[in-house]
């Protein structure tokens, strides 16, 4: 009997704990606003006149090309852009689908990336941009520390992504909101950033700048996403204006001017003019209406119904607390019953022994 009680009480206890623990809110997420987020075919020349610049349509390439002295020394070179496949060694250069976007340069560094302009958003929408990236950086393959196309003595890659809320195409615009930087050596890593759209068009950027003129500096990109995570914030404050308008009835305190019954004192002058109305000294009772004007001032004070509003907030707070108190008390009661049942079972067992 004790064993059966224990099983039932434990089952009830777990059920109550499930009720007590709050459920995680589901995050609403809209459709992907990017075109060709998986970096699939077709690939096309992004920059006219630039060789070796194939980009997944409709993504576009950007890079900073140094002056003659810089490029001769191997700095700020124009990288090569192309598609990467599953066949590319060592077989992990694509995260999903058939292709990924690759750009790289050998024995040199670059300041470059890709971007896409996105139309059809609404000003005030909160947007989240995410993308998966993998990099390979090898200082010198002859050292033998880059076996399996893994990074050896790698260059810091300064890889990051950003959103231009104004929809511009300058990767150095001060309005761009950037993510933190990562290196993403030899494995796929996610990057994410959020920004609020300032217009009906936004632009998403990928940025990288390997510091060293390594033999291999490669960047691979796949599975990008741009979604709306919150509606325009300007929609919610509008109802708050109505609460301010409701306070305007306080202006109705102007009826305090209803103290105009004081002109009723003018009959006192007429009463003084007539000899008979001596008994009309009861007109001081007409001064009582002047006092009644004071109670009329009280209704505006009662009209300051802010106190009831506070009590409703308190009631909501107390009700939310009560929702937690009941399950907690129930759980405590079940535990007490379980302990009692277990102790009773122990007593019975001891009695049976003797």
Coordinates of C-alpha atoms in Angstrom, one line a residue:
X1 CA 0.0 0.0 0.0
X2 CA 2.8 2.4 0.9
X3 CA 4.6 1.7 -2.4
X4 CA 1.4 2.4 -4.4
X5 CA 0.9 5.6 -2.5
X6 CA 4.5 6.7 -3.2
X7 CA 4.1 6.1 -7.0
X8 CA 0.8 8.1 -7.1
X9 CA 2.2 10.9 -5.1
X10 CA 5.4 11.2 -7.2
X11 CA 3.3 11.2 -10.3
X12 CA 1.1 14.0 -8.9
X13 CA 4.2 15.9 -7.8
X14 CA 5.8 15.9 -11.3
X15 CA 2.5 17.0 -12.8
X16 CA 2.3 20.0 -10.4
X17 CA 5.9 20.9 -11.1
X18 CA 5.1 21.0 -14.8
X19 CA 2.3 23.4 -14.0
X20 CA 4.5 25.6 -11.8
X21 CA 7.4 25.9 -14.4
X22 CA 6.5 28.7 -16.9
X23 CA 6.5 27.7 -20.6
X24 CA 9.1 29.5 -22.8
X25 CA 7.4 32.0 -25.1
X26 CA 7.4 31.2 -28.7
X27 CA 9.3 33.7 -30.8
X28 CA 7.4 34.9 -33.9
X29 CA 9.5 34.9 -37.0
X30 CA 8.5 36.0 -40.5
X31 CA 9.6 34.8 -43.9
X32 CA 13.1 35.1 -45.2
X33 CA 13.4 38.4 -47.0
X34 CA 16.6 37.6 -48.9
X35 CA 16.8 36.2 -52.4
X36 CA 19.0 33.2 -53.0
X37 CA 19.9 32.9 -49.3
X38 CA 21.5 29.5 -49.9
X39 CA 24.1 30.8 -52.4
X40 CA 22.9 28.5 -55.2
X41 CA 23.1 28.8 -59.0
X42 CA 23.1 30.9 -61.0
X43 CA 26.4 32.6 -60.5
X44 CA 27.2 35.7 -62.5
X45 CA 29.9 38.4 -62.9
X46 CA 29.1 41.0 -60.2
X47 CA 31.5 43.7 -61.3
X48 CA 31.9 44.5 -65.0
X49 CA 35.5 44.3 -66.1
X50 CA 36.6 42.4 -63.0
X51 CA 37.9 39.0 -63.7
X52 CA 37.3 36.0 -61.5
X53 CA 34.3 37.6 -59.9
X54 CA 31.4 35.1 -59.9
X55 CA 28.7 35.8 -57.3
X56 CA 25.5 34.0 -56.5
X57 CA 22.7 36.1 -58.0
X58 CA 21.5 38.6 -56.8
X59 CA 24.3 39.1 -54.3
X60 CA 27.0 41.6 -55.2
X61 CA 30.7 41.9 -54.5
X62 CA 32.5 44.7 -52.8
X63 CA 36.3 45.2 -52.1
X64 CA 38.8 47.9 -51.4
X65 CA 41.7 47.9 -53.9
X66 CA 44.9 49.5 -52.6
X67 CA 47.2 51.8 -54.5
X68 CA 50.1 50.6 -56.6
X69 CA 52.5 50.6 -53.6
X70 CA 50.1 48.6 -51.4
X71 CA 49.2 46.0 -54.0
X72 CA 52.8 45.5 -55.0
X73 CA 53.5 44.6 -51.4
X74 CA 50.6 42.2 -51.2
X75 CA 48.1 44.4 -49.3
X76 CA 44.5 45.3 -50.2
X77 CA 44.3 43.0 -53.2
X78 CA 41.1 42.3 -55.2
X79 CA 40.0 38.8 -54.1
X80 CA 38.7 36.1 -56.5
X81 CA 35.0 35.2 -56.1
X82 CA 33.6 31.8 -57.2
X83 CA 31.3 29.0 -56.2
X84 CA 32.4 26.3 -53.9
X85 CA 31.1 22.7 -54.1
X86 CA 31.0 19.5 -52.1
X87 CA 33.9 18.2 -54.2
X88 CA 36.2 20.9 -53.0
X89 CA 38.8 19.4 -50.6
X90 CA 38.3 18.5 -47.7
X91 CA 34.6 18.1 -48.4
X92 CA 33.1 20.6 -45.9
X93 CA 33.1 23.8 -48.0
X94 CA 29.3 23.7 -48.4
X95 CA 26.9 23.8 -45.4
X96 CA 23.7 22.9 -47.2
X97 CA 22.3 22.6 -50.7
X98 CA 24.7 22.2 -53.6
X99 CA 26.9 25.3 -53.5
X100 CA 28.3 28.1 -51.3
X101 CA 29.9 31.5 -52.0
X102 CA 33.7 31.6 -51.8
X103 CA 36.2 34.4 -52.1
X104 CA 39.9 34.3 -51.4
X105 CA 43.4 35.4 -52.3
X106 CA 46.8 33.7 -52.1
X107 CA 49.9 35.4 -50.6
X108 CA 48.1 38.6 -49.9
X109 CA 45.3 40.2 -47.8
X110 CA 42.1 41.9 -48.8
X111 CA 39.3 44.0 -47.4
X112 CA 36.2 42.6 -49.1
X113 CA 32.8 40.9 -48.8
X114 CA 29.4 40.7 -50.4
X115 CA 26.1 42.5 -49.9
X116 CA 22.4 42.4 -51.0
X117 CA 19.8 45.2 -51.1
X118 CA 16.4 44.2 -49.8
X119 CA 13.2 46.1 -50.7
X120 CA 9.8 45.9 -49.3
X121 CA 10.5 46.4 -45.6
X122 CA 8.7 48.9 -43.4
X123 CA 10.4 51.7 -41.5
X124 CA 10.5 50.8 -37.8
X125 CA 10.6 47.1 -38.3
X126 CA 13.2 45.2 -36.2
X127 CA 15.2 42.9 -38.5
X128 CA 17.6 40.1 -37.8
X129 CA 20.3 39.1 -40.3
X130 CA 22.1 35.8 -39.9
X131 CA 24.6 33.9 -42.1
X132 CA 26.9 30.9 -41.7
X133 CA 30.6 31.3 -42.4
X134 CA 33.7 29.1 -42.6
X135 CA 37.3 30.4 -43.1
X136 CA 40.6 28.7 -44.0
X137 CA 43.8 30.6 -43.3
X138 CA 47.2 28.9 -43.8
X139 CA 50.4 31.0 -43.4
X140 CA 52.6 28.6 -45.5
X141 CA 51.6 25.1 -46.6
X142 CA 55.3 24.1 -46.8
X143 CA 55.5 24.2 -43.0
X144 CA 53.3 21.2 -42.9
X145 CA 50.9 22.5 -40.3
X146 CA 47.9 22.9 -42.7
X147 CA 47.3 19.2 -43.4
X148 CA 43.8 18.4 -44.5
X149 CA 43.2 22.0 -45.6
X150 CA 43.0 23.1 -42.0
X151 CA 44.2 26.5 -40.7
X152 CA 47.8 26.8 -39.5
X153 CA 49.3 29.9 -38.1
X154 CA 46.1 31.6 -39.3
X155 CA 45.6 35.2 -40.0
X156 CA 42.9 37.0 -37.9
X157 CA 40.0 37.2 -40.3
X158 CA 37.9 40.1 -38.7
X159 CA 34.8 38.5 -40.1
X160 CA 31.5 40.3 -39.3
X161 CA 28.1 41.1 -40.8
X162 CA 26.0 44.3 -40.8
X163 CA 22.7 45.9 -41.7
X164 CA 22.4 49.4 -43.2
X165 CA 19.0 50.5 -42.1
X166 CA 18.9 53.2 -44.8
X167 CA 19.5 50.8 -47.7
X168 CA 22.9 52.2 -48.8
X169 CA 25.6 50.4 -50.6
X170 CA 28.7 51.8 -48.9
X171 CA 30.2 49.2 -46.6
X172 CA 31.8 52.0 -44.6
X173 CA 28.7 54.0 -43.9
X174 CA 28.4 55.0 -40.2
X175 CA 24.7 54.0 -40.1
X176 CA 25.6 50.3 -40.5
X177 CA 24.9 48.2 -37.4
X178 CA 27.7 45.5 -37.2
X179 CA 27.9 42.2 -35.4
X180 CA 30.9 41.2 -33.3
X181 CA 33.9 39.8 -35.2
X182 CA 34.8 36.1 -35.4
X183 CA 37.4 34.0 -37.2
X184 CA 35.3 30.8 -38.0
X185 CA 38.4 28.7 -38.8
X186 CA 37.7 25.3 -40.4
X187 CA 34.1 24.9 -39.3
X188 CA 30.7 26.6 -40.0
X189 CA 29.9 29.3 -37.5
X190 CA 26.8 31.5 -37.4
X191 CA 26.9 35.3 -37.3
X192 CA 23.9 37.4 -36.3
X193 CA 23.0 41.1 -36.0
X194 CA 19.8 43.1 -35.5
X195 CA 18.8 46.6 -36.6
X196 CA 15.7 48.7 -37.0
X197 CA 14.8 49.7 -40.6
X198 CA 14.8 53.4 -41.2
X199 CA 13.3 53.2 -44.7
X200 CA 11.6 50.7 -47.1
X201 CA 15.0 49.4 -48.2
X202 CA 17.8 47.9 -46.2
X203 CA 21.2 46.4 -47.1
X204 CA 22.9 43.4 -45.5
X205 CA 26.7 43.2 -45.7
X206 CA 29.4 40.6 -45.1
X207 CA 32.9 42.1 -44.2
X208 CA 36.3 40.4 -43.8
X209 CA 39.9 41.6 -43.5
X210 CA 42.6 39.0 -42.9
X211 CA 45.6 40.8 -41.4
X212 CA 48.4 38.7 -42.9
X213 CA 49.5 38.0 -46.4
X214 CA 49.0 34.3 -45.9
X215 CA 49.3 31.7 -48.6
X216 CA 45.7 30.9 -48.1
X217 CA 43.0 33.3 -46.9
X218 CA 39.6 31.9 -47.9
X219 CA 36.0 32.8 -46.9
X220 CA 33.0 30.6 -47.4
X221 CA 29.4 31.7 -46.9
X222 CA 26.1 29.8 -46.9
X223 CA 22.5 29.8 -45.5
X224 CA 21.8 33.5 -45.0
X225 CA 18.5 34.8 -43.6
X226 CA 16.8 38.2 -43.0
X227 CA 13.6 38.2 -41.0
X228 CA 11.3 40.6 -39.2
X229 CA 11.5 40.0 -35.5
X230 CA 9.3 42.9 -34.3
X231 CA 6.7 45.2 -36.0
X232 CA 7.3 49.0 -36.1
X233 CA 7.6 50.4 -32.6
X234 CA 5.6 53.5 -33.7
X235 CA 2.3 51.5 -33.7
X236 CA 2.1 50.8 -30.0
X237 CA 2.6 54.3 -28.5
X238 CA -0.4 55.7 -30.3
X239 CA -3.0 54.3 -27.9
X240 CA -1.2 56.0 -25.0
X241 CA -2.3 59.3 -26.4
X242 CA -5.9 58.5 -25.6
X243 CA -5.1 58.0 -21.9
X244 CA -3.7 61.6 -21.9
X245 CA -6.8 62.9 -23.6
X246 CA -9.0 61.3 -20.9
X247 CA -7.3 63.4 -18.3
X248 CA -8.6 66.5 -20.0
X249 CA -11.9 66.3 -18.1
X250 CA -9.9 67.7 -15.2
X251 CA -10.3 71.0 -17.0
X252 CA -14.0 70.7 -16.0
X253 CA -12.9 72.0 -12.6
X254 CA -13.8 75.4 -14.2
X255 CA -17.3 74.9 -12.7
X256 CA -15.6 76.2 -9.6
X257 CA -16.7 79.5 -11.2
X258 CA -20.2 78.2 -10.1
X259 CA -19.4 80.3 -7.0
X260 CA -21.4 82.8 -9.0
X261 CA -24.3 82.2 -6.6
X262 CA -22.5 85.0 -4.7
X263 CA -24.5 87.5 -6.8
X264 CA -27.5 86.1 -5.0
X265 CA -26.3 88.3 -2.2
X266 CA -27.7 91.2 -4.2
X267 CA -31.2 90.2 -2.8
X268 CA -29.8 91.1 0.5
X269 CA -29.5 94.7 -0.6
X270 CA -33.2 94.6 -1.7
X271 CA -34.0 93.0 1.6
X272 CA -32.4 95.9 3.4
X273 CA -34.3 98.3 1.2
X274 CA -37.7 96.9 2.4
X275 CA -38.6 97.3 6.0
X276 CA -40.8 94.3 6.3
X277 CA -38.4 91.6 5.2
X278 CA -36.5 91.9 8.5
X279 CA -37.4 88.3 9.0
X280 CA -35.8 87.7 5.6
X281 CA -32.5 87.5 7.5
X282 CA -33.0 83.9 6.7
X283 CA -31.2 84.8 3.5
X284 CA -28.0 84.1 5.3
X285 CA -29.2 80.7 4.5
X286 CA -28.6 81.7 0.9
X287 CA -25.0 81.9 2.0
X288 CA -25.3 78.2 2.5
X289 CA -25.5 77.8 -1.3
X290 CA -22.2 79.5 -1.3
X291 CA -21.0 76.7 1.0
X292 CA -22.6 74.2 -1.3
X293 CA -20.2 75.5 -4.0
X294 CA -17.5 74.0 -1.9
X295 CA -18.9 70.5 -2.2
X296 CA -19.2 71.1 -5.9
X297 CA -15.4 71.5 -5.8
X298 CA -15.1 68.1 -4.2
X299 CA -16.4 66.1 -7.2
X300 CA -13.4 67.1 -9.3
X301 CA -11.3 65.8 -6.4
X302 CA -13.2 62.5 -6.6
X303 CA -12.7 62.7 -10.3
X304 CA -9.0 62.0 -9.8
X305 CA -9.7 58.4 -10.2
X306 CA -6.0 57.6 -10.4
X307 CA -6.2 55.7 -7.2
X308 CA -8.6 53.1 -8.6
X309 CA -6.2 52.7 -11.5
X310 CA -3.5 51.9 -9.1
X311 CA -5.6 49.4 -7.3
X312 CA -6.3 47.6 -10.5
X313 CA -2.6 47.3 -11.2
X314 CA -2.1 46.0 -7.7
X315 CA -4.9 43.5 -8.3
X316 CA -3.2 42.3 -11.4
X317 CA 0.0 42.0 -9.6
X318 CA -1.6 40.1 -6.7
X319 CA -3.5 37.9 -9.1
X320 CA -0.3 37.0 -10.9
X321 CA 1.3 36.2 -7.6
X322 CA -1.7 34.1 -6.6
X323 CA -1.3 32.0 -9.7
X324 CA 2.1 30.9 -8.4
X325 CA 1.1 30.6 -4.7
X326 CA -1.6 28.0 -5.3
X327 CA 0.6 25.5 -7.3
X328 CA 3.5 26.0 -4.8
X329 CA 1.2 25.3 -1.8
X330 CA -0.2 22.2 -3.6
X331 CA 3.3 20.9 -4.2
X332 CA 4.3 21.5 -0.6
X333 CA 1.2 19.6 0.5
X334 CA 1.9 16.7 -1.7
X335 CA 5.4 16.4 -0.4
X336 CA 4.1 16.5 3.2
X337 CA 1.6 13.7 2.4
X338 CA 4.3 11.7 0.8
X339 CA 6.6 12.0 3.8
X340 CA 3.7 11.1 6.1
X341 CA 2.7 8.1 4.0
X342 CA 6.3 6.9 3.9
X343 CA 6.7 7.2 7.7
X344 CA 3.4 5.4 8.3
X345 CA 4.6 2.6 6.1
X346 CA 7.8 2.4 8.1
X347 CA 5.8 2.1 11.3
X348 CA 3.8 -0.7 9.8
X349 CA 6.9 -2.6 8.7
X350 CA 8.4 -2.3 12.2
X351 CA 5.2 -3.6 13.8
X352 CA 5.2 -6.6 11.5
X353 CA 8.7 -7.5 12.5
X354 CA 7.8 -7.6 16.1

